[in-house]
C-alpha angles and dihedrals in degrees: 000000000000122000124194126213116249114261115244126190108213106201109197126188135191102282124121095259089067086076088068097043093127088066089057091046090053091052090049093049090050088054092052101257124145098216125206114189122218118177136188114250090253092052090050089062091056098052142046101253092186091056090049090050090052089048094054099029089234133096116260110237122216107148129046116257120254116257093255094049124094115242108252092199118095120220109286123235092193142354132227118193104198130179093018120184128216089247097052093042092054094044090049093051088050092052096246113157104183094136133041089248093055092043091055092046090052092047091049089056090053092047090050092231118167105267127187119189125196108191125198102207129157118235092249091054091046086063092053109112094232092058096062092046091050093049092051092047094051094043091049086056091054100261114147100225111190122215107260091214090057097049104032116090139173115237126221088264089054096251122140110249137156134250094250097183091054091047093049091047090053091048092049092049092050092047092049090050091050090055093055 
């Protein structure tokens, strides 16, 4: 009997933890996920998308496909938005689909897929009135939005990163609950 790994869309935005995305992908692979990376256009300028594609064995998507092109993405079983910026989180909660990443996040809401979001948001922006409204909207739709203060860390070289093991554990828990 052959079993296949569940397909995970990893939606990555332009926040400093995107520079360590391979660490997240390694954690996800160790947990049995088949990860497909989709980035915002800004995030794509920060990273080596070809190296990420080699790392996962799948093309990294940034731009929408043309109407005559076949979609290279398989059907997702779950979605992880990490790192997720203040800007993308608020656009997503408002239903804006001006990038492939946002379009897929909005579709995932409509499909009621398990979605975990790991925002990277400064304290000052967490106090912005739109942020609280967006969090409530996404949570009401079933998105597991993690506390940025709980999953954002500073590395030894003083770079903002994320606590990938904690994020993957939360994703796995949510996915298991969705299967029950």
